[in-house]
Structure formats: C-alpha cells, structure tokens
Tab-separated table of C-alpha atoms and ligand atoms in Angstrom:
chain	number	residue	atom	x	y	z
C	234	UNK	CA	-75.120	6.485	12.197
C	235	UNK	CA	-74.119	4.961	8.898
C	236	UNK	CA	-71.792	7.304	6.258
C	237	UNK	CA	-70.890	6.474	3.038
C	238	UNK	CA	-67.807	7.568	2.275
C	239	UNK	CA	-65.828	7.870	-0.868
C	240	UNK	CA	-61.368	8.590	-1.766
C	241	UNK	CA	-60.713	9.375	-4.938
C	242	UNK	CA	-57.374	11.624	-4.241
C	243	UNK	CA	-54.887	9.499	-6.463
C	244	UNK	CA	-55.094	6.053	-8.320
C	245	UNK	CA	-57.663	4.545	-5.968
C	246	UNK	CA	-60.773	4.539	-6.260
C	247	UNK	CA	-63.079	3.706	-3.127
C	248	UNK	CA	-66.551	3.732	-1.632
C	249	UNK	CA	-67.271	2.436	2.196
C	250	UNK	CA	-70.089	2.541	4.588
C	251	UNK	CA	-68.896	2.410	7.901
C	252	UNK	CA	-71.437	2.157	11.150
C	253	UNK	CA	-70.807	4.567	13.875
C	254	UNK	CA	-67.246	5.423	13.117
C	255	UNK	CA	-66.193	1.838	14.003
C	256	UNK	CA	-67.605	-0.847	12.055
C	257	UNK	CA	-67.173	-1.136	8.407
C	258	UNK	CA	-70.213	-2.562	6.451
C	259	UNK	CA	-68.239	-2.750	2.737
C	260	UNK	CA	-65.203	-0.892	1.616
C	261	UNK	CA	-64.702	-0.966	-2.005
C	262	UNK	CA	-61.396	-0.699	-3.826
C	263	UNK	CA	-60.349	-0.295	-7.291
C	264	UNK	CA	-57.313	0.723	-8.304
C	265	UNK	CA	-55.369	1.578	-11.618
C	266	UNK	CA	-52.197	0.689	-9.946
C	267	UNK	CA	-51.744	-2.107	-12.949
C	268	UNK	CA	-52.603	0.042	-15.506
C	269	UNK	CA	-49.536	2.796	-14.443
C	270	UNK	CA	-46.967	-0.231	-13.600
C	271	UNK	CA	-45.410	0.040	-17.163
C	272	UNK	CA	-45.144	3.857	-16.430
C	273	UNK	CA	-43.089	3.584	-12.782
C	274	UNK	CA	-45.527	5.743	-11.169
C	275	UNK	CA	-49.054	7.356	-11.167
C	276	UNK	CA	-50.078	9.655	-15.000
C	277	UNK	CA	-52.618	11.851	-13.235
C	278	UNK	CA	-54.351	11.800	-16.789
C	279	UNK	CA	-54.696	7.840	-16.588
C	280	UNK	CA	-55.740	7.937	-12.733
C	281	UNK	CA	-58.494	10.556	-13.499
C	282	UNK	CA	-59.807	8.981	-16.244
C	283	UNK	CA	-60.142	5.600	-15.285
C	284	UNK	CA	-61.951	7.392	-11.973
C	285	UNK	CA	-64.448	8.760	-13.852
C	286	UNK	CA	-65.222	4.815	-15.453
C	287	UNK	CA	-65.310	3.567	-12.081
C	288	UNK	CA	-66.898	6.306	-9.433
C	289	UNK	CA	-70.100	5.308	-9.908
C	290	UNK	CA	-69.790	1.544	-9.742
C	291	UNK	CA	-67.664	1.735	-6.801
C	292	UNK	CA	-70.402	3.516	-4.981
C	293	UNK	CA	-72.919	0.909	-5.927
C	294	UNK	CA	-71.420	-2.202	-4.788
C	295	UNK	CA	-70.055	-0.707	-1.439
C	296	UNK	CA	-74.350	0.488	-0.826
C	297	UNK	CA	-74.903	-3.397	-1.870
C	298	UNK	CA	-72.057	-5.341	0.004
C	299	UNK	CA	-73.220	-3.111	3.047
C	300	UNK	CA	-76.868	-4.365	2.698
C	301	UNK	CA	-77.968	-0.921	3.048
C	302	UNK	CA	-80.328	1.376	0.740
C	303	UNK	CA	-79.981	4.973	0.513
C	304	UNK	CA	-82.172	5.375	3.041
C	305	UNK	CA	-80.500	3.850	5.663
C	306	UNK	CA	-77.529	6.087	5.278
C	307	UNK	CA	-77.606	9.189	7.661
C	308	UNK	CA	-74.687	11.295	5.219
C	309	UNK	CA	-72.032	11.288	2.447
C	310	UNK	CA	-68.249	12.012	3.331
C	311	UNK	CA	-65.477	12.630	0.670
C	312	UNK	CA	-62.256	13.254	0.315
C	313	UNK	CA	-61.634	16.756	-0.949
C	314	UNK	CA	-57.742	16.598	-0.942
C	315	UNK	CA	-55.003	16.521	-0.998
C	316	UNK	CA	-54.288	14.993	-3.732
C	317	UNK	CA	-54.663	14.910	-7.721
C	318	UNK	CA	-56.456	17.788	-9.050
C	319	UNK	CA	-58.269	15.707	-11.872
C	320	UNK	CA	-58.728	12.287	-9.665
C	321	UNK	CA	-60.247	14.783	-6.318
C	322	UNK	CA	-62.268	16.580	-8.888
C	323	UNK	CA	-64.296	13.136	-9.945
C	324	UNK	CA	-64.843	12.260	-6.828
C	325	UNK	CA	-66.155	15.212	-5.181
C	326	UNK	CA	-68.318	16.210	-8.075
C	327	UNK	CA	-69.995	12.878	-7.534
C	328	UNK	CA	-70.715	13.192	-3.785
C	329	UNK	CA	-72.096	16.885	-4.705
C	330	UNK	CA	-74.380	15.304	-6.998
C	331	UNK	CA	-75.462	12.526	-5.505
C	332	UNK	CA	-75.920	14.347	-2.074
C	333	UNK	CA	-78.019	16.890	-3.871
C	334	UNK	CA	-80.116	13.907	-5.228
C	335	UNK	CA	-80.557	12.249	-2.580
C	336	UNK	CA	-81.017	14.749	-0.054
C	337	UNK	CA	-78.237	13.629	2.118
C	338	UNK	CA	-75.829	15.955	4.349
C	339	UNK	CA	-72.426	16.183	3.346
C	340	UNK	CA	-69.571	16.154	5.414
C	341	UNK	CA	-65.739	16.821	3.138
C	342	UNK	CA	-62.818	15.438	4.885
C	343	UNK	CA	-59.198	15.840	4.685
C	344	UNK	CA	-57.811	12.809	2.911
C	345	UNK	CA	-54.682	12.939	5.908
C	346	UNK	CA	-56.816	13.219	8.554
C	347	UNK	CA	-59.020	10.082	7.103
C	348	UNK	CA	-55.888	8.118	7.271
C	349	UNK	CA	-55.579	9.173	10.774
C	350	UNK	CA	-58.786	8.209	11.680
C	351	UNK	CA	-58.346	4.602	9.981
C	352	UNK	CA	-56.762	4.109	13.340
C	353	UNK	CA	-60.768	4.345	15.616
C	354	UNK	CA	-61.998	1.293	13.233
C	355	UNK	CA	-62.143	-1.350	15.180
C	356	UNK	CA	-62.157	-2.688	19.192
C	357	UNK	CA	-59.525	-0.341	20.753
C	358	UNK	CA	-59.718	3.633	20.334
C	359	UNK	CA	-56.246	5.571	21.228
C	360	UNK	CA	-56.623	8.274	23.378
C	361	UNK	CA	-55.654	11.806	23.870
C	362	UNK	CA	-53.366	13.880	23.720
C	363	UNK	CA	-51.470	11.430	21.092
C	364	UNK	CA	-49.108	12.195	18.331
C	365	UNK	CA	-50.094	10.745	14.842
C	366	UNK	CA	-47.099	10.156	11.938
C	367	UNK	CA	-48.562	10.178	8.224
C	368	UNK	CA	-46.390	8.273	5.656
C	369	UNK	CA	-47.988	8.134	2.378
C	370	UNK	CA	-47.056	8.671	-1.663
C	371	UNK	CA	-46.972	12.243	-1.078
C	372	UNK	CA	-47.008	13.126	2.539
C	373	UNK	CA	-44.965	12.397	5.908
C	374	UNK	CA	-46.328	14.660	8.595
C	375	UNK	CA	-46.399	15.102	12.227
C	376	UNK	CA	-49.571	15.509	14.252
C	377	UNK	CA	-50.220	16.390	17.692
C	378	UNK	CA	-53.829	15.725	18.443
C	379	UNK	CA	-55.446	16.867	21.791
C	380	UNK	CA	-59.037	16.029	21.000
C	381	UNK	CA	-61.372	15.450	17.895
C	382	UNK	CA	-60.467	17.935	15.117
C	383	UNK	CA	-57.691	19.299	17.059
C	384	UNK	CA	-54.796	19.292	15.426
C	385	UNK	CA	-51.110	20.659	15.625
C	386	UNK	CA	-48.802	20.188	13.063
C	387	UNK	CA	-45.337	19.452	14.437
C	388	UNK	CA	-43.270	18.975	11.540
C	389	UNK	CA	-42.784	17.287	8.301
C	390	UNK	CA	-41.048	16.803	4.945
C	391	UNK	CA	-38.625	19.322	3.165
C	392	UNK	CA	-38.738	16.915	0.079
C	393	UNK	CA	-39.776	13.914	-0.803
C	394	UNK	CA	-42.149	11.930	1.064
C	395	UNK	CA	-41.928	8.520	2.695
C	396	UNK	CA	-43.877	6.526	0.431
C	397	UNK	CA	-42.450	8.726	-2.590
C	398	UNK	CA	-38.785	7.198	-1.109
C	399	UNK	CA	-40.022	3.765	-1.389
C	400	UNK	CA	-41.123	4.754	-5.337
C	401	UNK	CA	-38.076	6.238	-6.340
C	402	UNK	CA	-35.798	3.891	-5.077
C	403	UNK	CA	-37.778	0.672	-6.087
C	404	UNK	CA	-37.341	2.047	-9.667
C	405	UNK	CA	-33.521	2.654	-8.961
C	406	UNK	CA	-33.291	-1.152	-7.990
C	407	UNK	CA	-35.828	-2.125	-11.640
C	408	UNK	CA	-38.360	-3.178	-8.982
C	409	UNK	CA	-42.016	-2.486	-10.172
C	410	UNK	CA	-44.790	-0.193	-8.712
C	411	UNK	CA	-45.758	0.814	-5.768
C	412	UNK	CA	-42.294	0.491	-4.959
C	413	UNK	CA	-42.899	0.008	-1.070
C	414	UNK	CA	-44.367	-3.697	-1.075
C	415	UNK	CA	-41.671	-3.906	-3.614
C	416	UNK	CA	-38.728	-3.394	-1.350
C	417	UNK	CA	-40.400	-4.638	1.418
C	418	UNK	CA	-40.694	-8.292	-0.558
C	419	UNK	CA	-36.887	-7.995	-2.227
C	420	UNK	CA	-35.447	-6.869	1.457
C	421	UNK	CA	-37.210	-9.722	3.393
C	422	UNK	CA	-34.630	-12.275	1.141
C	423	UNK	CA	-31.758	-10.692	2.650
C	424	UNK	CA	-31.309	-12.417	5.750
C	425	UNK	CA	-27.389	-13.171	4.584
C	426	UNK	CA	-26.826	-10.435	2.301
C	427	UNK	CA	-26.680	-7.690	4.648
C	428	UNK	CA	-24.543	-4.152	3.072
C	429	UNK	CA	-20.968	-4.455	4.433
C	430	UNK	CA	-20.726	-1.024	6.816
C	431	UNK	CA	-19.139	1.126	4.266
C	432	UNK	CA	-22.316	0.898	2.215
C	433	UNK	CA	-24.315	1.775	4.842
C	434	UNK	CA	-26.993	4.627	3.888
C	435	UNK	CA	-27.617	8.094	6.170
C	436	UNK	CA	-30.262	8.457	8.459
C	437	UNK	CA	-31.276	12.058	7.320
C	438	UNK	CA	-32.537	14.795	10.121
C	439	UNK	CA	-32.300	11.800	12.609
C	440	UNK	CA	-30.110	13.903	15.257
C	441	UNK	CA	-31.696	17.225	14.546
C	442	UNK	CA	-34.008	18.748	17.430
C	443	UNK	CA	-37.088	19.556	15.403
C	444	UNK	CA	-39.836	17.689	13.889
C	445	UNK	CA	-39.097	17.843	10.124
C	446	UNK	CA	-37.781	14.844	7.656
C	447	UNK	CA	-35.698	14.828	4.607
C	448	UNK	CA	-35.547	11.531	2.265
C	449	UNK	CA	-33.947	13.626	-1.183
C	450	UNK	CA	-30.454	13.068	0.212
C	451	UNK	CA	-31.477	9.252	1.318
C	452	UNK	CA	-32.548	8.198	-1.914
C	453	UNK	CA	-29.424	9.941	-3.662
C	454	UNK	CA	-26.842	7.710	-1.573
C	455	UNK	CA	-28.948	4.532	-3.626
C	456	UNK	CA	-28.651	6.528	-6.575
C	457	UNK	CA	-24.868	6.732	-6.204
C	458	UNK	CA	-24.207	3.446	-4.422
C	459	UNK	CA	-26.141	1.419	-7.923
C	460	UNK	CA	-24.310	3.250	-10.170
C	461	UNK	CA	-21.170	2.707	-8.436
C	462	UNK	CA	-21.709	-1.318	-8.882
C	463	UNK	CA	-22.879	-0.744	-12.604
C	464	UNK	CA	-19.764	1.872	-13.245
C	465	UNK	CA	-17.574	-1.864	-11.863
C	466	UNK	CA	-16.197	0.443	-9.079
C	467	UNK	CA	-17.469	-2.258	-6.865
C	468	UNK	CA	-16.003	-5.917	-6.495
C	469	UNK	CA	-19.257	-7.342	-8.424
C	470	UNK	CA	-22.158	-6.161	-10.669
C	471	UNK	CA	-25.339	-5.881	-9.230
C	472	UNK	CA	-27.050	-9.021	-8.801
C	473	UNK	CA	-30.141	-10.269	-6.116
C	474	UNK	CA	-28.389	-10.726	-3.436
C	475	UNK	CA	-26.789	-6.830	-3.728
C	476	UNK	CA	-30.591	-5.405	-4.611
C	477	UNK	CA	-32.006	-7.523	-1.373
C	478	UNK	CA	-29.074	-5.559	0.642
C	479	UNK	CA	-29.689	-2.097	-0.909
C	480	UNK	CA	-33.396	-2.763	0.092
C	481	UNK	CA	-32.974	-3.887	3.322
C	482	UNK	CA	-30.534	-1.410	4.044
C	483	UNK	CA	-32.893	1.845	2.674
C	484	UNK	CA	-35.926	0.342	4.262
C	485	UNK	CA	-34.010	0.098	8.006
C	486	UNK	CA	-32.530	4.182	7.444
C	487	UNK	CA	-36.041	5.123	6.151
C	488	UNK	CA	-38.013	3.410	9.035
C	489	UNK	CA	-34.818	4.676	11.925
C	490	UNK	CA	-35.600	7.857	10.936
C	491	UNK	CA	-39.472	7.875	11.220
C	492	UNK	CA	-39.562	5.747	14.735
C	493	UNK	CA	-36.715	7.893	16.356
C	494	UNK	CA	-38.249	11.227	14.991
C	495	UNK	CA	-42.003	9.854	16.235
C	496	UNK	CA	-41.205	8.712	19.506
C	497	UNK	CA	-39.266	11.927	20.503
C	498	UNK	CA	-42.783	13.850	19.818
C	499	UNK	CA	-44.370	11.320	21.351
C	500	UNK	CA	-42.354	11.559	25.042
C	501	UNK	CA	-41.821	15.737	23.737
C	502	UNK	CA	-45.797	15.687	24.500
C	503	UNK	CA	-46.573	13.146	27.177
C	504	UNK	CA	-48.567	11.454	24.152
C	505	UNK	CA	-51.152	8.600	24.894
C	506	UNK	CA	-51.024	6.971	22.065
C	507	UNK	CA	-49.096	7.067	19.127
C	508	UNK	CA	-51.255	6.382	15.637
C	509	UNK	CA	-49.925	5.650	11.935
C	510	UNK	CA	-51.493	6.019	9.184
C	511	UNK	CA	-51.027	6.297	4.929
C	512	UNK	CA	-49.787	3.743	2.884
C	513	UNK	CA	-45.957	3.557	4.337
C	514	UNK	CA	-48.120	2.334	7.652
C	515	UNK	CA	-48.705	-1.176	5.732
C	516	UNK	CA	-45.011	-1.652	6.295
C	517	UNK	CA	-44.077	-4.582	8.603
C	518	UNK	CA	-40.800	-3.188	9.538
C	519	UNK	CA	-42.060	-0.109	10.666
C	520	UNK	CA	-45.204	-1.990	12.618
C	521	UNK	CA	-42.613	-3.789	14.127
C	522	UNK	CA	-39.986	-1.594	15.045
C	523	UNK	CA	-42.300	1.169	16.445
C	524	UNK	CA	-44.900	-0.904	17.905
C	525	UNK	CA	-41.843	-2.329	20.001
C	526	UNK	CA	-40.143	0.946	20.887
C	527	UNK	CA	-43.547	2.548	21.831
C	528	UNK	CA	-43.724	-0.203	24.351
C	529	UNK	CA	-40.630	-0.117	25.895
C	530	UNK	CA	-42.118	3.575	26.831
C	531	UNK	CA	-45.317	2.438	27.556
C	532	UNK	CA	-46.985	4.462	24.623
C	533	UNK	CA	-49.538	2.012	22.894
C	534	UNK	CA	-48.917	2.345	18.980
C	535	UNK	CA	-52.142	1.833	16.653
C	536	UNK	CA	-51.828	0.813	12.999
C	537	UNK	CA	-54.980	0.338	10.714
C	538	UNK	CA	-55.029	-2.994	9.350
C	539	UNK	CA	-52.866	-2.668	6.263
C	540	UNK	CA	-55.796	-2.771	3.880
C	541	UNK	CA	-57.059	0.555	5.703
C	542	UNK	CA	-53.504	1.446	5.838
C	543	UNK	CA	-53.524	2.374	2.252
C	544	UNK	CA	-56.510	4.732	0.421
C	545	UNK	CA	-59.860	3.524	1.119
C	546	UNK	CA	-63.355	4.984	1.828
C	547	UNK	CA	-64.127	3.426	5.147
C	548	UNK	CA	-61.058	5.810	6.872
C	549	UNK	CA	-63.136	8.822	5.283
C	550	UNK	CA	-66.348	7.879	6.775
C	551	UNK	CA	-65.018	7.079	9.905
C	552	UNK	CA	-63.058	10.256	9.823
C	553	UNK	CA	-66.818	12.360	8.995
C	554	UNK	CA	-68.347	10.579	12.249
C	555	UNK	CA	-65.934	11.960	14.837
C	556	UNK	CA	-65.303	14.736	13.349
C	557	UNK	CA	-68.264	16.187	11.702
C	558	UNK	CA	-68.750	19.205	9.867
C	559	UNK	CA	-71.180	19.286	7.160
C	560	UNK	CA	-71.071	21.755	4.335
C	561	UNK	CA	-73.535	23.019	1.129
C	562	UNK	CA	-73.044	20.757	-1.550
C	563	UNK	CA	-72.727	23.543	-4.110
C	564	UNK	CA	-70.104	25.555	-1.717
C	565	UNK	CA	-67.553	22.271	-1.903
C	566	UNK	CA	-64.526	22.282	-3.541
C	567	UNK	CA	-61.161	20.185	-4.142
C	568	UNK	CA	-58.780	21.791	-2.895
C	569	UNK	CA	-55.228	19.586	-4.549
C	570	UNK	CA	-53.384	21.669	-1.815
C	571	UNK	CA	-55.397	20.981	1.450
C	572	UNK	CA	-53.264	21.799	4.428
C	573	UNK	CA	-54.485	20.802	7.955
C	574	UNK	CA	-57.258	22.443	9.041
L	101	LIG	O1	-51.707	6.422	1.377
L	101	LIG	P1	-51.427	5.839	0.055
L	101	LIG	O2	-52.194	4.617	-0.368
L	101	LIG	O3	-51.642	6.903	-1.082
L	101	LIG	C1	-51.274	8.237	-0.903
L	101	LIG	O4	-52.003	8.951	-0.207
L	101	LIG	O5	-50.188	8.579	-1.427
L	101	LIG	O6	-49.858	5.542	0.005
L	101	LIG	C2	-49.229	5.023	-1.119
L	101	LIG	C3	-47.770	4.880	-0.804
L	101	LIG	C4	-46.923	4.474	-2.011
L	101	LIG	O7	-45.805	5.333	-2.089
L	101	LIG	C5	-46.510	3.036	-1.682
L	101	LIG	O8	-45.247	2.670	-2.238
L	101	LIG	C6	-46.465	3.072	-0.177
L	101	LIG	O9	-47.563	3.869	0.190
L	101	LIG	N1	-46.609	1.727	0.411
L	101	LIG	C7	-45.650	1.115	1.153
L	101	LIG	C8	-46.136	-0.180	1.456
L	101	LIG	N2	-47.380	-0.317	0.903
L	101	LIG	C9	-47.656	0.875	0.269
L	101	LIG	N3	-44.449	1.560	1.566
L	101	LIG	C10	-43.692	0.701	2.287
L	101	LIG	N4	-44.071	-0.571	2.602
L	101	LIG	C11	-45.276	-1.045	2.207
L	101	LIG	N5	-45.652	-2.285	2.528
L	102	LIG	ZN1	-53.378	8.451	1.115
C-alpha cells in the first residue's frame, strides 16, 4: 500500500510517499526556517504564508521523486495538528481537496503520533508494550503504547517544551535558530571548558515520582547565570569558551532529565522498547546517552534517522498505514489543539 502523506503543522513544509509503512519512496522538505532566523523563532503569519506558496509543489515532486502517479497511490494522510492554526489549515485544506479530486481515501493523523511512528521506517520494528518520549518545538510527552493506536499518556510538560528549551536558551547565548543544532554545535567545542560546579544548572522534576517535566525554571538559571557574567559579577565577560560551557552544561541537565524520567516509565511498565521521536530526537547526546542506558537494562531504544527525526511527511504516512482510520473529506478539520486520541 503506498500513502502520500503531507506535515504542514509549523514552518515545514512536507510531502512523502512511503510503501507499506516501511519504505519511503520520496520525502520532500521545505522549510522557512531561513526566512524566520532574523526573527529568533517561528511568525505563524510568515510560516503560513510561505505554506500556501509551497503546498502544492511539495506534493508534486514527492509523487515524481517516488516514480509514482496518482494512481498508484492507495490514500492521502495529513497532519491535522497540533500545531499552527494558519500553517495546519493549508495543509489540510489541500489534502481535502485533492482527495476529493482524486477520489482517494483519507486518513488525518496526529502530527505526535506521526513522529512516533517515524520510529517503524526502516529494518527493525519495536515492539509492544513500549513507552515512547516526544521532544519537539512545542511538545515533550510520555506515551505508553500497548498496541497500534493504543495509547496512554503518562505525563508531560507543565511549561515549556524540550525543543522550546533549546530555542530560548540558544537566543540567551546570541546563537541563531533552531536553537537545538545550535547548542548542540557550540557545546561539542567544550571539551576543556566545562562550568566549574557552582555553575552547574538544576535538573528540574528529575527526583519527583510522576511522569511530568518542567524546563521554565531550567532555562531561567541560563537566564540568570549570562546576566551574571554581563552584570561583571563573574571573574570574566562572556566569551566562547563560557557560551560552549553554558551549552554543554544546559544540554547534559536537559537530556538527564528526559533519559532518567524515560527509563523509569520504561522499567515502571516492563516496556519492550523504548521509541523517540520530534525534533529534540535528532540530538546526539540524547541518542547517546539513552540508547546506552536502555541497554544496560536491556530495553532496545529506536530513534528515526535524524532527518525523520524532525517534521516530515513520510512519519505521517507511515503513521496512516498502521494505524488507519479514514474519514469524509468534508468532515476534516485542524484541530491547533489535538490531544492524544
Ligand atoms: O519536531 P520538530 O521538527 O517541530 C515541532 O513539532 O516542533 O521539532 C523542532 C524542535 C526545535 O525546537 C529545534 O530546536 C529542535 O527540535 N531540534 C533540536 C535538534 N534539532 C532540532 N534540539 C536539540 N538538538 C538537535 N540536534
Ligand atoms: Zn513535530
């Protein structure tokens, strides 16, 4: 079964066809990502416009890359949140439409539970019952799954998310955006320059017997700690070698807290697997650290590769082919909001 699938939910836009689930025939990315750099940070009003320039291109070169015609695709799948009300509302009013013209069933997915699903492209499939930890630009969430489309939600943030961290801090430090590859780059320079121990940043929630995150407090300690070196309350201003620390430091409290808070729901429900997914999952720190503590455990941890890590079509279609529910075109909305089903 082939699916094209499109994500349009922020300042990516994407088209994929994907084969079965598994094997992706094209996956098509553009991105304003440039265009908001100057900005720090995504204009909903520039995302959704440049979306509407670029939906229907997108979806044209992912049909030819795949060397498919329409009629060798079997459905449509989009993302119908959450996400930005004007960027969802693009997208899904294109797969309406062209489903409609084409005669095609559609199948709306839940942009979380695509990135999820990024995890069954490919040669090995986790298994069930497993516990799946979304970081992205606006979401860190628990997920226990026991089965296609069944999912619990264990816990997740009280403020900002993961990926939001990485953003905010990045433009603390005068790093550019998205601030994650950012920090990641500056931190991996500070091999020498490590924060002395009175610098050292808090590992919110860590100890705390529940499921839930908190990264306000987190990204308030850099707050305080930069504008104690620029207030001279510190030995020296702030040069590289202090913003490589700072990075390092935030990136090792942010990713403690995620692999200590994952791997306790993880042993909490005898997982199988343990699957990451959203754009916080293209960190290497994080592949590293958890792939390595799931092992220790004997709990096999799955990242996408990082391309599929971030938005991108082919996790949507794969998400519609295990987990397939079709709907009316005409009864679909976007739904900014979208919970877990
Ligand atoms: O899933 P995604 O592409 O979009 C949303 O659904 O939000 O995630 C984007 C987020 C941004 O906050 C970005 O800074 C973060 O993922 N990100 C990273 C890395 N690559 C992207 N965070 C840490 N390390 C990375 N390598
Ligand atoms: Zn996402």
């Amino acid at each position: 079964m082939r699916i094209l699938g499109t994500e349009t939910t922020c300042d990516e836009t994407s088209a994929a066809v994907v084969e079965d689930g598994r094997k992706v025939l094209s996956n098509v990315v553009s991105s304003s990502a440039l265009l908001q750099r100057k900005y720090r940070g995504v204009v909903p009003e520039i995302a959704a416009r440049e979306q509407v320039k670029v939906i229907i291109p997108v979806i044209s070169v992912a049909l030819d890359r795949s060397d498919c015609s329409i009629d060798d695709i079997d459905a449509l799948a989009v993302a119908y949140g959450p996400g930005l009300s004007g960027s969802l509302l693009i997208g899904v009013e294109a797969a309406k439409t062209l489903a409609l013209v084409w005669k095609k069933p559609l199948v709306p997915v839940n942009h979380l539970i695509g990135h999820v699903y990024a995890n069954w492209i490919g040669k090995k499939v986790p298994q069930f019952p497993l516990v799946a930890l979304i970081v992205s630009g606006g979401h860190t969430d628990l997920i226990l799954m026991t089965d296609h489309g069944k999912f619990r939600w264990l816990g997740g943030t009280r403020d900002d998310a993961a990926g939001e961290a990485f953003d905010k801090v990045a433009r603390v430090l005068g790093l550019g955006y998205p601030g994650g590859p950012e920090i990641e780059k500056v931190a991996s320079q500070s091999q020498s320059a490590k924060l002395e121990s009175s610098k050292r940043l808090p590992r919110p929630m860590i100890s705390e017997d529940n499921f839930d995150f908190s990264f306000a407090g987190l990204k308030t300690a850099v707050v305080n700690l930069v504008n104690r070196h620029l207030r001279g309350e510190e030995s020296s201003h702030l040069g590289g070698g202090d913003i490589s620390a700072i990075a390092y430091e935030f990136q090792k409290a942010i990713c403690e807290v995620l692999v200590i808070k994952t791997l306790r729901a993880a042993k909490k429900f005898n997982a199988k697997s343990i699957v990451v997914g959203g754009g916080v999952a293209a960190n290497d720190y994080l592949r590293s650290q958890l792939t390595d503590h799931g092992w220790k455990l004997a709990i096999p941890v799955f990242f996408p590769p990082k391309d599929l890590a971030v938005d991108n079509g082919a996790m949507i279609a794969a998400a519609a082919f295990w987990f397939e529910k079709t709907i009316s075109p005409l009864k679909l909305q976007a739904d900014p909001a979208l919970h877990f089903a």
